[in-house]
PDB file of C-alpha atoms in Angstrom:
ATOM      1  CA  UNK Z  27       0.000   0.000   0.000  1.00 54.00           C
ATOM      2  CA  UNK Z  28       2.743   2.531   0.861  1.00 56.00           C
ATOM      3  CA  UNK Z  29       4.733   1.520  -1.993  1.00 54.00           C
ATOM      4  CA  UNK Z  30       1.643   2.018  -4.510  1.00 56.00           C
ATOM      5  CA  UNK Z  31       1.083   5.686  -2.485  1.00 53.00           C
ATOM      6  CA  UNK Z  32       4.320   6.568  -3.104  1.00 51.00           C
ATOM      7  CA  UNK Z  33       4.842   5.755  -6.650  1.00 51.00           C
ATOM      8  CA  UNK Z  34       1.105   6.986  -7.735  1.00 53.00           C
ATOM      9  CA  UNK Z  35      -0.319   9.264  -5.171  1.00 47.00           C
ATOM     10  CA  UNK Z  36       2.197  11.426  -3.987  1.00 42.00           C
ATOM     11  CA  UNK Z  37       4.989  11.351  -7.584  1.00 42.00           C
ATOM     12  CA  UNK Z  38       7.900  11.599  -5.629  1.00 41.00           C
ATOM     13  CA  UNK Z  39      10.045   9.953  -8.313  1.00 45.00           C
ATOM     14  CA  UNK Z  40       8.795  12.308 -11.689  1.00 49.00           C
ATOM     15  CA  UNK Z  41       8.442  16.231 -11.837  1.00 52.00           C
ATOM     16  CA  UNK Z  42       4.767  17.482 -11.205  1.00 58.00           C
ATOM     17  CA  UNK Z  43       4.060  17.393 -15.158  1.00 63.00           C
ATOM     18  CA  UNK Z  44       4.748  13.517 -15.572  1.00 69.00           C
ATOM     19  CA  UNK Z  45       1.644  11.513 -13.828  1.00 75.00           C
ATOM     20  CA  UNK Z  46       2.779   7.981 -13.768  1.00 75.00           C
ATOM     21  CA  UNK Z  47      -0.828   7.050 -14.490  1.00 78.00           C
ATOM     22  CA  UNK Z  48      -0.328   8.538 -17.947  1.00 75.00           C
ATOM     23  CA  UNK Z  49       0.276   5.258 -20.780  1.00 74.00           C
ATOM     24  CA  UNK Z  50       4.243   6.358 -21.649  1.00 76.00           C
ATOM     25  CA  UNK Z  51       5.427   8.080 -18.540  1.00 80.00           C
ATOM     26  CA  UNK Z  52       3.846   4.263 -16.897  1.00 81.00           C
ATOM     27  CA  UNK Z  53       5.563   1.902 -19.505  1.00 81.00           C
ATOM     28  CA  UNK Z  54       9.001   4.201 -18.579  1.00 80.00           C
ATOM     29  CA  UNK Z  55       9.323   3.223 -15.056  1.00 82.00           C
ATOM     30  CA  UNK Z  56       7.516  -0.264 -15.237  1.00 83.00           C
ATOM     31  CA  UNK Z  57       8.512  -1.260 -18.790  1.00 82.00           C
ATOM     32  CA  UNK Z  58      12.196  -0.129 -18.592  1.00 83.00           C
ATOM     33  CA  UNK Z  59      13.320  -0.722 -14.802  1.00 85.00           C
ATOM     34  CA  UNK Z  60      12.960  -3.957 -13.776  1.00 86.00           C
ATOM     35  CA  UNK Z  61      13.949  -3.612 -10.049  1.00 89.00           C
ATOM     36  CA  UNK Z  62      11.852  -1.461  -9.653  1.00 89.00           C
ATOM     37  CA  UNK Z  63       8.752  -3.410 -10.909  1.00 88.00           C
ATOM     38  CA  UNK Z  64       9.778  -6.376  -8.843  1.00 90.00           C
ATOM     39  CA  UNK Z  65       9.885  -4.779  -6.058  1.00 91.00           C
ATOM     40  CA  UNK Z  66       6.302  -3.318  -6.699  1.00 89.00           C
ATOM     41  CA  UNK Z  67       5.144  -6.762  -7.382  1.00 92.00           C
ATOM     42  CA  UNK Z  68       6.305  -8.385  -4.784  1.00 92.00           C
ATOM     43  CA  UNK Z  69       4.677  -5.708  -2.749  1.00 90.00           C
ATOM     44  CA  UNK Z  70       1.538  -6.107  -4.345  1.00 91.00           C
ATOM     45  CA  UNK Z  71       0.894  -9.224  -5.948  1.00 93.00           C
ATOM     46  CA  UNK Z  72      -0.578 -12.168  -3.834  1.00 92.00           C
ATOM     47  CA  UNK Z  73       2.236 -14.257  -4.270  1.00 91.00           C
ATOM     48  CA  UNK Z  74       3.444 -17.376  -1.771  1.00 86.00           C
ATOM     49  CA  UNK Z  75       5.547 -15.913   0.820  1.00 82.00           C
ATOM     50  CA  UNK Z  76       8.505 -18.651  -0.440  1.00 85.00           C
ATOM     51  CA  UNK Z  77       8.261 -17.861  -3.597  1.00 89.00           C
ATOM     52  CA  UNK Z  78       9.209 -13.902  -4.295  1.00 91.00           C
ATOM     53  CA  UNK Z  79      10.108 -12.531  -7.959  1.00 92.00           C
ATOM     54  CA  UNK Z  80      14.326 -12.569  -8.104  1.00 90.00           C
ATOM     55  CA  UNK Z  81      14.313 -11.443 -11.615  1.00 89.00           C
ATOM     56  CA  UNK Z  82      12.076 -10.341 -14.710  1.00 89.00           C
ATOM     57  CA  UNK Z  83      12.612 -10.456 -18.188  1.00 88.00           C
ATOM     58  CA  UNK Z  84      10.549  -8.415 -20.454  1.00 84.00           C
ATOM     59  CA  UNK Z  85       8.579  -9.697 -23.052  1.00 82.00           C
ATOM     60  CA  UNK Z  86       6.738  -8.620 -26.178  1.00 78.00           C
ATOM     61  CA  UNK Z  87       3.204  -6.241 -24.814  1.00 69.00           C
ATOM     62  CA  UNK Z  88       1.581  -7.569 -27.875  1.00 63.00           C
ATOM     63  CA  UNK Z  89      -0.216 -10.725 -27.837  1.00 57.00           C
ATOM     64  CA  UNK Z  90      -0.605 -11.337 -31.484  1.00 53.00           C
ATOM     65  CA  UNK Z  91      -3.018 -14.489 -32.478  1.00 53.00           C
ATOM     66  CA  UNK Z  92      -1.777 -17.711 -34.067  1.00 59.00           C
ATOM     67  CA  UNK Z  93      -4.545 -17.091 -36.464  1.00 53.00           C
ATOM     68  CA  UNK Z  94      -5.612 -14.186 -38.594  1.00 53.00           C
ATOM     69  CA  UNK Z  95      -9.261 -14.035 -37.192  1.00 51.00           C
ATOM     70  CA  UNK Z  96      -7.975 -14.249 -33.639  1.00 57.00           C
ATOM     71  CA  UNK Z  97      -8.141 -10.873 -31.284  1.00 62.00           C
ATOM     72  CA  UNK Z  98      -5.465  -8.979 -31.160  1.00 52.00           C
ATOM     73  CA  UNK Z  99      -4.377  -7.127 -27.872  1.00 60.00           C
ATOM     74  CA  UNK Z 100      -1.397  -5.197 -26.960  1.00 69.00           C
ATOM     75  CA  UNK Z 101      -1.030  -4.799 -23.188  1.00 75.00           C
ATOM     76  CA  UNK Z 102       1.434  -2.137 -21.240  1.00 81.00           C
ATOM     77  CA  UNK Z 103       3.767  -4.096 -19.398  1.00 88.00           C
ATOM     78  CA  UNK Z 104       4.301  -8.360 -19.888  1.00 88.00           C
ATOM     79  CA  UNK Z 105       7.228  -9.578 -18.199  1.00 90.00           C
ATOM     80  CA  UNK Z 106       8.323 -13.611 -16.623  1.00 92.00           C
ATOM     81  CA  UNK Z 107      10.213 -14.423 -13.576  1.00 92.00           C
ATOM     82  CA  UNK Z 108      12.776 -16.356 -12.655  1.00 91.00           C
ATOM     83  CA  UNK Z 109      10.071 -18.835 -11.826  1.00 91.00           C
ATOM     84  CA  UNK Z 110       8.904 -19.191 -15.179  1.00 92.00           C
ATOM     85  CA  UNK Z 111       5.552 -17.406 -14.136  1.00 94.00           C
ATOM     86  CA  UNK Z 112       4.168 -14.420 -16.527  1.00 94.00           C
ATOM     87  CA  UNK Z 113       2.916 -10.960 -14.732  1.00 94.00           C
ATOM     88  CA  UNK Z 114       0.631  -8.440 -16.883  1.00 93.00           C
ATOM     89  CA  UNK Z 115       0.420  -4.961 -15.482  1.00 92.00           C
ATOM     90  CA  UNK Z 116      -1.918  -2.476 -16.976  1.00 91.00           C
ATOM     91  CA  UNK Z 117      -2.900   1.070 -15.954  1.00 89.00           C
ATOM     92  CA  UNK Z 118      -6.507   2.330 -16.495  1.00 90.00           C
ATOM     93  CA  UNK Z 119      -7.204   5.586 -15.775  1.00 90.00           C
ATOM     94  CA  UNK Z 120     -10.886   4.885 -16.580  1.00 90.00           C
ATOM     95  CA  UNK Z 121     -13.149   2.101 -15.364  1.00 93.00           C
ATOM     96  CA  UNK Z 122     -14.837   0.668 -18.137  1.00 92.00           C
ATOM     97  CA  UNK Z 123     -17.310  -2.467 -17.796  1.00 88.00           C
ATOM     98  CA  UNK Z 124     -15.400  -4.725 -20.034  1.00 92.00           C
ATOM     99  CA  UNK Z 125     -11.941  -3.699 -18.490  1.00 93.00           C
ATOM    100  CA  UNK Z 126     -11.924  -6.802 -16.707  1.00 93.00           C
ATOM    101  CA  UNK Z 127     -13.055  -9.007 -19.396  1.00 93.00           C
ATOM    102  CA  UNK Z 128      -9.431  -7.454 -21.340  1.00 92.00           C
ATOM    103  CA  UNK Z 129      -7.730  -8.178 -18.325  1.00 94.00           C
ATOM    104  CA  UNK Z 130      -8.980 -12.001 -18.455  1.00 94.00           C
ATOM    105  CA  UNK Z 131      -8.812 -12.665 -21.695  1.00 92.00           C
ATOM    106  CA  UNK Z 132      -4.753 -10.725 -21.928  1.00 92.00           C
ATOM    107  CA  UNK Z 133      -4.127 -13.215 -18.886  1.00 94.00           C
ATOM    108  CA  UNK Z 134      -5.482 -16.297 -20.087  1.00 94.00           C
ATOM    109  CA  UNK Z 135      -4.277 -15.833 -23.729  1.00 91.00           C
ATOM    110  CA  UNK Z 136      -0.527 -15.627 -21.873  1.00 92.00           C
ATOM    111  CA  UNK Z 137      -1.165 -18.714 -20.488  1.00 95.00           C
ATOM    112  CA  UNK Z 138      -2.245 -20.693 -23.353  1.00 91.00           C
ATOM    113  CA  UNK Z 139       0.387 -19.589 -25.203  1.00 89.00           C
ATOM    114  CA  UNK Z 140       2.961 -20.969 -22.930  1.00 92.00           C
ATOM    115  CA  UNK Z 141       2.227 -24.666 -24.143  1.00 91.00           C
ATOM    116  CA  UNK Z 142       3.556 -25.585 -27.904  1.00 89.00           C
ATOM    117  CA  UNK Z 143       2.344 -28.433 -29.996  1.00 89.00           C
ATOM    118  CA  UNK Z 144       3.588 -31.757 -27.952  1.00 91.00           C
ATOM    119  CA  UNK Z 145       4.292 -29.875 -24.667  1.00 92.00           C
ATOM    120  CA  UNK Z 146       3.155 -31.498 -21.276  1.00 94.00           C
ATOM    121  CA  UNK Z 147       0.127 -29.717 -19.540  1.00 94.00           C
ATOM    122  CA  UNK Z 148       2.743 -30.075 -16.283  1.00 93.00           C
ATOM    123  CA  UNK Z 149       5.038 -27.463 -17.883  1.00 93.00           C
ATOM    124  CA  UNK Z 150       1.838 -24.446 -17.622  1.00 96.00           C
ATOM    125  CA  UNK Z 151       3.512 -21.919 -15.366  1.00 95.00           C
ATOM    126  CA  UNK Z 152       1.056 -19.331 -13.365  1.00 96.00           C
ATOM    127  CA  UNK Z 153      -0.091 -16.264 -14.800  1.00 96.00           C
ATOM    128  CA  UNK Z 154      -0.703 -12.939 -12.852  1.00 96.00           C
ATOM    129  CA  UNK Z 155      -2.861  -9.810 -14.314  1.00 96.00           C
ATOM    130  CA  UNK Z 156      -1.963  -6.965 -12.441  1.00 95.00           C
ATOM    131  CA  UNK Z 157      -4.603  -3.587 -13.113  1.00 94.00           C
ATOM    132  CA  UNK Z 158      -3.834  -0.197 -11.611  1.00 93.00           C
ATOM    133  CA  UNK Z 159      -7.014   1.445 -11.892  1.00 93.00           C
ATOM    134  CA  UNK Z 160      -7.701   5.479 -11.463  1.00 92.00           C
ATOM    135  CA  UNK Z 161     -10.807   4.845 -10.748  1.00 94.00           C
ATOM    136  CA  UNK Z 162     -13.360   3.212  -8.598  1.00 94.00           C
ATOM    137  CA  UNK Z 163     -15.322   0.596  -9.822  1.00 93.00           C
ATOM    138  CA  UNK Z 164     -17.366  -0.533  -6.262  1.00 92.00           C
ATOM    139  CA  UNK Z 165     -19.448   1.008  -3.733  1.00 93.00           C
ATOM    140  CA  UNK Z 166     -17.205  -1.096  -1.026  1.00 92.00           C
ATOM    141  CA  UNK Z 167     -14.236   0.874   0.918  1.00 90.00           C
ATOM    142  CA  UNK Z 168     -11.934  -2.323  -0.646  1.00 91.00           C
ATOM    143  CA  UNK Z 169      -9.149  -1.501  -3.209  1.00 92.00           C
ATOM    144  CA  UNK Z 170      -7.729  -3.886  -3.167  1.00 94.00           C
ATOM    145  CA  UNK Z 171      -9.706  -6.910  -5.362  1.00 95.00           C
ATOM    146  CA  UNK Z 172      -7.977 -10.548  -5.767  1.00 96.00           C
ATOM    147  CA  UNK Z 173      -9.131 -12.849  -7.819  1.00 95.00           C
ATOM    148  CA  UNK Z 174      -8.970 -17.065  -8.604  1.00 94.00           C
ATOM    149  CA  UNK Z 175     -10.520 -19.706  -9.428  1.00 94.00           C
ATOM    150  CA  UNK Z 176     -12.027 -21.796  -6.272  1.00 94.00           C
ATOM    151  CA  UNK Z 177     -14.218 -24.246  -5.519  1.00 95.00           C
ATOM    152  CA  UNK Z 178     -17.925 -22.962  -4.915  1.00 94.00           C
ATOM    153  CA  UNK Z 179     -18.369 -25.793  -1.874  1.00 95.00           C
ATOM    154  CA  UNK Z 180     -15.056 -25.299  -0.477  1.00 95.00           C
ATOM    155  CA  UNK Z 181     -13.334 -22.012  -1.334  1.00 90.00           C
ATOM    156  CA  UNK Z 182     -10.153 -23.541   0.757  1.00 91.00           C
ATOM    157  CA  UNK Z 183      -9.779 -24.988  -2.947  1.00 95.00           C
ATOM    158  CA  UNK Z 184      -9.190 -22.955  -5.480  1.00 93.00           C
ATOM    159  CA  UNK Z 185      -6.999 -23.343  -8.774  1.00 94.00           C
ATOM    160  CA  UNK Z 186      -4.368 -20.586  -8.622  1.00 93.00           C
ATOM    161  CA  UNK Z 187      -2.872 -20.251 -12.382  1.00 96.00           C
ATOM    162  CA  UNK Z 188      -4.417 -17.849 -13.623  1.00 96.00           C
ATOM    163  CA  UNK Z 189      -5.161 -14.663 -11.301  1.00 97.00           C
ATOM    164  CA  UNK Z 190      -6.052 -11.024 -11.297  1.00 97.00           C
ATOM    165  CA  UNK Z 191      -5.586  -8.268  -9.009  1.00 96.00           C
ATOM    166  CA  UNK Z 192      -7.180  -4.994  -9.475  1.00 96.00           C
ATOM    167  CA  UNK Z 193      -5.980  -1.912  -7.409  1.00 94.00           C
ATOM    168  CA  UNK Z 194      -8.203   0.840  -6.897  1.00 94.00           C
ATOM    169  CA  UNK Z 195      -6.193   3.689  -6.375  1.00 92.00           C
ATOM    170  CA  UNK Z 196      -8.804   6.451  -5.295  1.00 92.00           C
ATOM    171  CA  UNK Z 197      -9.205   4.494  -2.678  1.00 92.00           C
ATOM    172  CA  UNK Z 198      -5.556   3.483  -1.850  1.00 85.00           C
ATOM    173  CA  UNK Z 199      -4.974   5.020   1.913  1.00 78.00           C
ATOM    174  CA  UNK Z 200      -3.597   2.619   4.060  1.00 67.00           C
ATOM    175  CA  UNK Z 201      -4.101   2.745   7.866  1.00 71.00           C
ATOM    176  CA  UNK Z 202      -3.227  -1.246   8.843  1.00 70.00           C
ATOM    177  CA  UNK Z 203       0.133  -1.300   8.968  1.00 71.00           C
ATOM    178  CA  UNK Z 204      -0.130  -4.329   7.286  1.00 65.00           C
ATOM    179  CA  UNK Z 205      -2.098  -1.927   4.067  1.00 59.00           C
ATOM    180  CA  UNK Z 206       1.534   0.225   4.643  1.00 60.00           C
ATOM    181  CA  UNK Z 207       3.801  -2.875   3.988  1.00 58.00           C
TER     182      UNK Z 207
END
């Protein structure tokens, strides 16, 4: 929470002209400094406590189709760890009602194409979408949104390959000091 306040609420780290929220001043700092989005998403991200991002190595933001009458999508920041899992991060600056349905299909298109003709199901790796949003989007006080797959009977299970996370970041003012971490 502090982390996101710092970098988005208070832009400590650009002159008052560059937002961070804007589309190129955002793909600057995430797309071309790598520390510094691993550190935010290990911060944010809902990820096992043994399991923390070491290193990232950018990839291509556009998703093209294998075939020509496939969609098409192009998405700010696509990057994979040293754990062979994929992280999207987008930035919307305004909430739309099918924002989430590009932020599911850009996350599950990642992690289909991970598997080439003949490959094992086994080799899949896990596939965060990450979406800083300038907006609000609920009536709740929550901005902070996680989503996975679980089990409708038994929410202990829940398949966790394929997740999302949407920030709110109107709403971003932590008071838990567990928010602040």
């Amino acid at each position: 929470g502090e982390r996101i306040a710092f970098f988005f609420h208070q832009r400590l780290i650009m002159p008052r002209y560059l937002d961070p929220k804007s589309d190129l001043v955002f793909k600057k700092i995430f797309g071309q400094h790598p520390k510094l989005l691993k550190d935010f998403l290990n911060a944010v991200l809902p990820l096992p406590e043994n399991c923390v991002i070491e290193s990232l190595t950018y990839l291509t933001s556009e998703n093209v189709p294998e075939s020509p009458f496939s969609k098409h999508s192009i998405v700010d920041v696509r990057c994979l760890d040293n754990h062979g899992r994929h992280f999207i991060v987008e930035m919307q600056l305004q909430w739309i009602n099918d924002f989430v349905k590009r932020m599911l299909f850009n996350t599950a298109a990642t992690y289909v194409k991970q598997l080439k003709k003949g490959e094992l199901y086994q080799s899949l790796s896990p596939v965060y979408g990450l979406a800083l949003i300038d907006d609000t989007f609920t009536a709740e006080q929550e901005w902070f949104h996680h989503y996975r797959m679980t089990n409708v009977k038994d929410e202990s299970k829940s398949l966790d390959d394929i997740q999302l996370v949407l920030i709110e970041l109107p709403k971003l003012k932590p008071t838990k000091i567990a928010e602040k971490r």
